[in-house]
CSV table of C-alpha atoms and ligand atoms in Angstrom, one decimal:
chain,number,residue,atom,x,y,z
A,1,UNK,CA,28.7,31.7,-26.8
A,2,UNK,CA,28.8,31.4,-23.0
A,3,UNK,CA,25.6,33.2,-22.7
A,4,UNK,CA,23.9,31.1,-25.4
A,5,UNK,CA,25.0,28.0,-23.6
A,6,UNK,CA,23.7,29.2,-20.3
A,7,UNK,CA,20.3,30.2,-21.7
A,8,UNK,CA,20.1,26.9,-23.5
A,9,UNK,CA,20.8,25.0,-20.3
A,10,UNK,CA,18.3,27.0,-18.4
A,11,UNK,CA,15.7,26.3,-21.1
A,12,UNK,CA,16.6,22.6,-20.7
A,13,UNK,CA,16.2,22.9,-16.9
A,14,UNK,CA,12.9,24.7,-17.4
A,15,UNK,CA,11.6,21.9,-19.7
A,16,UNK,CA,12.8,19.4,-17.2
A,17,UNK,CA,10.9,21.1,-14.3
A,18,UNK,CA,7.8,21.5,-16.4
A,19,UNK,CA,7.9,17.9,-17.3
A,20,UNK,CA,8.3,16.9,-13.7
A,21,UNK,CA,5.5,19.2,-12.7
A,22,UNK,CA,3.1,17.8,-15.3
A,23,UNK,CA,4.1,14.3,-14.3
A,24,UNK,CA,3.4,15.0,-10.6
A,25,UNK,CA,0.2,16.9,-11.4
A,26,UNK,CA,-0.8,13.9,-13.4
A,27,UNK,CA,-0.1,11.6,-10.5
A,28,UNK,CA,-1.9,13.9,-8.1
A,29,UNK,CA,-5.1,13.9,-10.2
A,30,UNK,CA,-4.9,10.2,-11.1
A,31,UNK,CA,-8.0,8.4,-9.8
A,32,UNK,CA,-7.9,5.0,-8.3
A,33,UNK,CA,-10.1,2.5,-10.1
A,34,UNK,CA,-11.3,-1.0,-9.5
A,35,UNK,CA,-10.3,-1.8,-13.1
A,36,UNK,CA,-6.8,-0.2,-12.9
A,37,UNK,CA,-5.0,-3.3,-14.1
A,38,UNK,CA,-7.8,-4.4,-16.5
A,39,UNK,CA,-5.5,-4.5,-19.5
A,40,UNK,CA,-2.0,-4.4,-17.9
A,41,UNK,CA,-2.5,-7.4,-15.5
A,42,UNK,CA,-5.9,-8.9,-16.0
A,43,UNK,CA,-5.3,-11.9,-13.7
A,44,UNK,CA,-4.2,-9.7,-10.7
A,45,UNK,CA,-7.3,-10.4,-8.6
A,46,UNK,CA,-7.5,-14.1,-9.2
A,47,UNK,CA,-3.8,-14.5,-8.3
A,48,UNK,CA,-4.2,-12.7,-5.0
A,49,UNK,CA,-7.5,-14.4,-4.2
A,50,UNK,CA,-6.1,-17.8,-4.7
A,51,UNK,CA,-2.8,-17.2,-2.8
A,52,UNK,CA,-4.7,-15.7,0.1
A,53,UNK,CA,-7.3,-18.5,0.0
A,54,UNK,CA,-4.6,-21.1,0.4
A,55,UNK,CA,-2.7,-19.2,3.1
A,56,UNK,CA,-5.8,-18.8,5.1
A,57,UNK,CA,-6.9,-22.4,4.7
A,58,UNK,CA,-3.4,-23.5,5.9
A,59,UNK,CA,-3.7,-21.2,8.9
A,60,UNK,CA,-6.8,-19.1,9.6
A,61,UNK,CA,-4.8,-16.6,11.7
A,62,UNK,CA,-3.0,-15.6,8.5
A,63,UNK,CA,-6.2,-13.8,7.4
A,64,UNK,CA,-6.0,-11.6,10.5
A,65,UNK,CA,-2.3,-11.1,10.0
A,66,UNK,CA,-2.7,-9.8,6.4
A,67,UNK,CA,-5.5,-7.4,7.5
A,68,UNK,CA,-3.3,-6.1,10.2
A,69,UNK,CA,-0.3,-5.7,7.8
A,70,UNK,CA,-2.5,-3.6,5.6
A,71,UNK,CA,-3.8,-1.2,8.2
A,72,UNK,CA,-0.4,-0.9,9.9
A,73,UNK,CA,0.9,0.2,6.5
A,74,UNK,CA,-2.0,2.6,5.9
A,75,UNK,CA,-1.7,4.4,9.2
A,76,UNK,CA,1.9,5.4,8.5
A,77,UNK,CA,2.0,7.8,5.5
A,78,UNK,CA,-0.9,6.2,3.7
A,79,UNK,CA,-1.3,2.8,2.0
A,80,UNK,CA,2.0,2.8,0.2
A,81,UNK,CA,3.6,-0.5,1.2
A,82,UNK,CA,6.2,1.3,3.3
A,83,UNK,CA,5.6,-1.4,6.0
A,84,UNK,CA,7.4,-3.9,3.7
A,85,UNK,CA,10.6,-1.9,3.6
A,86,UNK,CA,13.5,-2.3,5.9
A,87,UNK,CA,13.8,0.7,8.2
A,88,UNK,CA,12.4,2.3,11.3
A,89,UNK,CA,8.8,1.5,10.5
A,90,UNK,CA,9.3,-2.3,10.8
A,91,UNK,CA,11.2,-2.0,14.0
A,92,UNK,CA,8.7,0.1,16.0
A,93,UNK,CA,7.2,-1.7,19.0
A,94,UNK,CA,3.8,-2.0,17.3
A,95,UNK,CA,5.4,-3.9,14.4
A,96,UNK,CA,8.6,-5.7,15.5
A,97,UNK,CA,8.2,-9.4,16.1
A,98,UNK,CA,4.4,-9.2,15.5
A,99,UNK,CA,3.8,-8.3,11.8
A,100,UNK,CA,3.2,-11.4,9.8
A,101,UNK,CA,2.4,-12.4,6.3
A,102,UNK,CA,5.4,-11.0,4.5
A,103,UNK,CA,5.9,-14.5,2.9
A,104,UNK,CA,2.4,-14.5,1.5
A,105,UNK,CA,2.9,-11.0,0.0
A,106,UNK,CA,6.3,-12.0,-1.4
A,107,UNK,CA,4.7,-15.1,-3.0
A,108,UNK,CA,1.9,-13.0,-4.6
A,109,UNK,CA,4.5,-10.5,-5.9
A,110,UNK,CA,6.6,-13.2,-7.4
A,111,UNK,CA,3.7,-14.7,-9.3
A,112,UNK,CA,2.6,-11.3,-10.5
A,113,UNK,CA,6.1,-10.4,-11.6
A,114,UNK,CA,6.1,-13.4,-13.8
A,115,UNK,CA,2.8,-12.7,-15.4
A,116,UNK,CA,3.0,-8.9,-15.6
A,117,UNK,CA,6.4,-7.7,-14.7
A,118,UNK,CA,6.7,-4.3,-13.0
A,119,UNK,CA,3.0,-3.5,-13.1
A,120,UNK,CA,1.2,-4.2,-9.9
A,121,UNK,CA,2.2,-2.1,-6.8
A,122,UNK,CA,2.8,-3.8,-3.4
A,123,UNK,CA,0.4,-1.3,-1.9
A,124,UNK,CA,-2.3,-2.7,-4.1
A,125,UNK,CA,-1.4,-6.3,-3.3
A,126,UNK,CA,-1.6,-5.5,0.5
A,127,UNK,CA,-5.0,-3.8,0.0
A,128,UNK,CA,-6.5,-6.6,-2.0
A,129,UNK,CA,-5.0,-9.3,0.2
A,130,UNK,CA,-6.6,-7.7,3.3
A,131,UNK,CA,-10.0,-7.7,1.6
A,132,UNK,CA,-9.6,-11.3,0.4
A,133,UNK,CA,-8.5,-12.4,3.9
A,134,UNK,CA,-11.7,-11.0,5.4
A,135,UNK,CA,-13.8,-12.7,2.8
A,136,UNK,CA,-11.9,-16.0,3.2
A,137,UNK,CA,-12.7,-15.9,7.0
A,138,UNK,CA,-16.4,-15.4,6.3
A,139,UNK,CA,-16.5,-11.6,6.7
A,140,UNK,CA,-18.0,-9.0,4.4
A,141,UNK,CA,-16.5,-8.0,1.0
A,142,UNK,CA,-15.8,-4.6,-0.5
A,143,UNK,CA,-14.6,-3.1,-3.7
A,144,UNK,CA,-10.9,-2.2,-3.7
A,145,UNK,CA,-9.9,0.6,-5.9
A,146,UNK,CA,-6.4,0.2,-7.3
A,147,UNK,CA,-3.6,2.3,-8.7
A,148,UNK,CA,-1.7,3.1,-5.4
A,149,UNK,CA,2.0,3.8,-5.7
A,150,UNK,CA,4.7,2.3,-3.5
A,151,UNK,CA,6.8,4.4,-1.2
A,152,UNK,CA,10.5,4.3,-1.7
A,153,UNK,CA,11.1,4.9,2.0
A,154,UNK,CA,10.0,3.3,5.2
A,155,UNK,CA,8.3,5.4,7.9
A,156,UNK,CA,10.1,6.1,11.2
A,157,UNK,CA,9.5,4.6,14.6
A,158,UNK,CA,7.8,7.8,15.7
A,159,UNK,CA,5.5,7.8,12.6
A,160,UNK,CA,4.3,4.4,13.9
A,161,UNK,CA,4.1,5.4,17.5
A,162,UNK,CA,2.1,8.5,16.7
A,163,UNK,CA,-0.3,6.9,14.2
A,164,UNK,CA,-1.0,3.1,14.7
A,165,UNK,CA,-3.9,2.8,17.1
A,166,UNK,CA,-3.0,1.5,20.6
A,167,UNK,CA,-4.3,-2.0,21.4
A,168,UNK,CA,-5.6,-0.5,24.6
A,169,UNK,CA,-8.3,1.6,22.7
A,170,UNK,CA,-11.9,0.6,23.2
A,171,UNK,CA,-14.2,0.0,20.2
A,172,UNK,CA,-15.3,3.6,20.0
A,173,UNK,CA,-11.7,4.8,20.2
A,174,UNK,CA,-10.7,2.3,17.4
A,175,UNK,CA,-13.6,3.4,15.2
A,176,UNK,CA,-12.7,7.0,15.4
A,177,UNK,CA,-9.0,6.3,14.9
A,178,UNK,CA,-9.8,4.4,11.7
A,179,UNK,CA,-12.3,7.0,10.6
A,180,UNK,CA,-9.6,9.7,11.1
A,181,UNK,CA,-7.5,7.9,8.5
A,182,UNK,CA,-10.3,7.7,6.0
A,183,UNK,CA,-11.5,4.2,6.7
A,184,UNK,CA,-15.3,4.2,6.9
A,185,UNK,CA,-17.9,1.5,7.3
B,201,NAG,C1,-13.7,4.6,25.4
B,201,NAG,O1,-12.5,5.2,25.9
B,201,NAG,C2,-12.6,6.6,26.0
B,201,NAG,C3,-11.2,7.2,26.3
B,201,NAG,O2,-10.5,6.4,27.2
B,201,NAG,C4,-13.6,7.0,27.1
B,201,NAG,O3,-13.7,8.4,27.2
B,201,NAG,C5,-14.9,6.4,26.7
B,201,NAG,O4,-15.9,6.6,27.7
B,201,NAG,C6,-14.8,4.9,26.4
B,201,NAG,N1,-16.1,4.4,25.8
B,201,NAG,C7,-16.6,3.3,26.2
B,201,NAG,C8,-17.9,2.9,25.5
B,201,NAG,O5,-16.2,2.6,27.1
């Protein structure tokens, strides 16, 4: 009986790990897509565009702030909204007392939670808000592929110090820094 029990619980453990593996493998192979929320939250792009449009028309600088919030997020463990979480990442010198736009992101998240609860990641909101900010300020547009997952943990101060590009870099230094993180023109 004891041995039956133990083999049954190791079978259960095996099934659990297999399930976890398949889940993770599925995530790893999942592709981002511009239409990721096409059926689950069809108004996602219009909600973000309109909120960013009014924030930028209230204060043009907010467009730059939302773009900066996005890339400061992406340079630390990828574009995973870790910059929104309380923890070391927010308190690093590059971020503390200078990151702005949290209220705009919160407002978008609140609207999306009421139309499609639990669907749209904050990482995707940050990515689209950055694009819409640039467009609202008269810059170029680009397609944002969606389906990013949010981190459950903030990065550390040293993650920020070692990754976010220094404001002292010249243009060629900045271009190669962004390019090393997978941002290409
Ligand atoms: C940019 O900075 C790097 C490193 O400090 C330097 O080697 C390079 O010559 C600079 N480039 C320009 C165009 O000033």
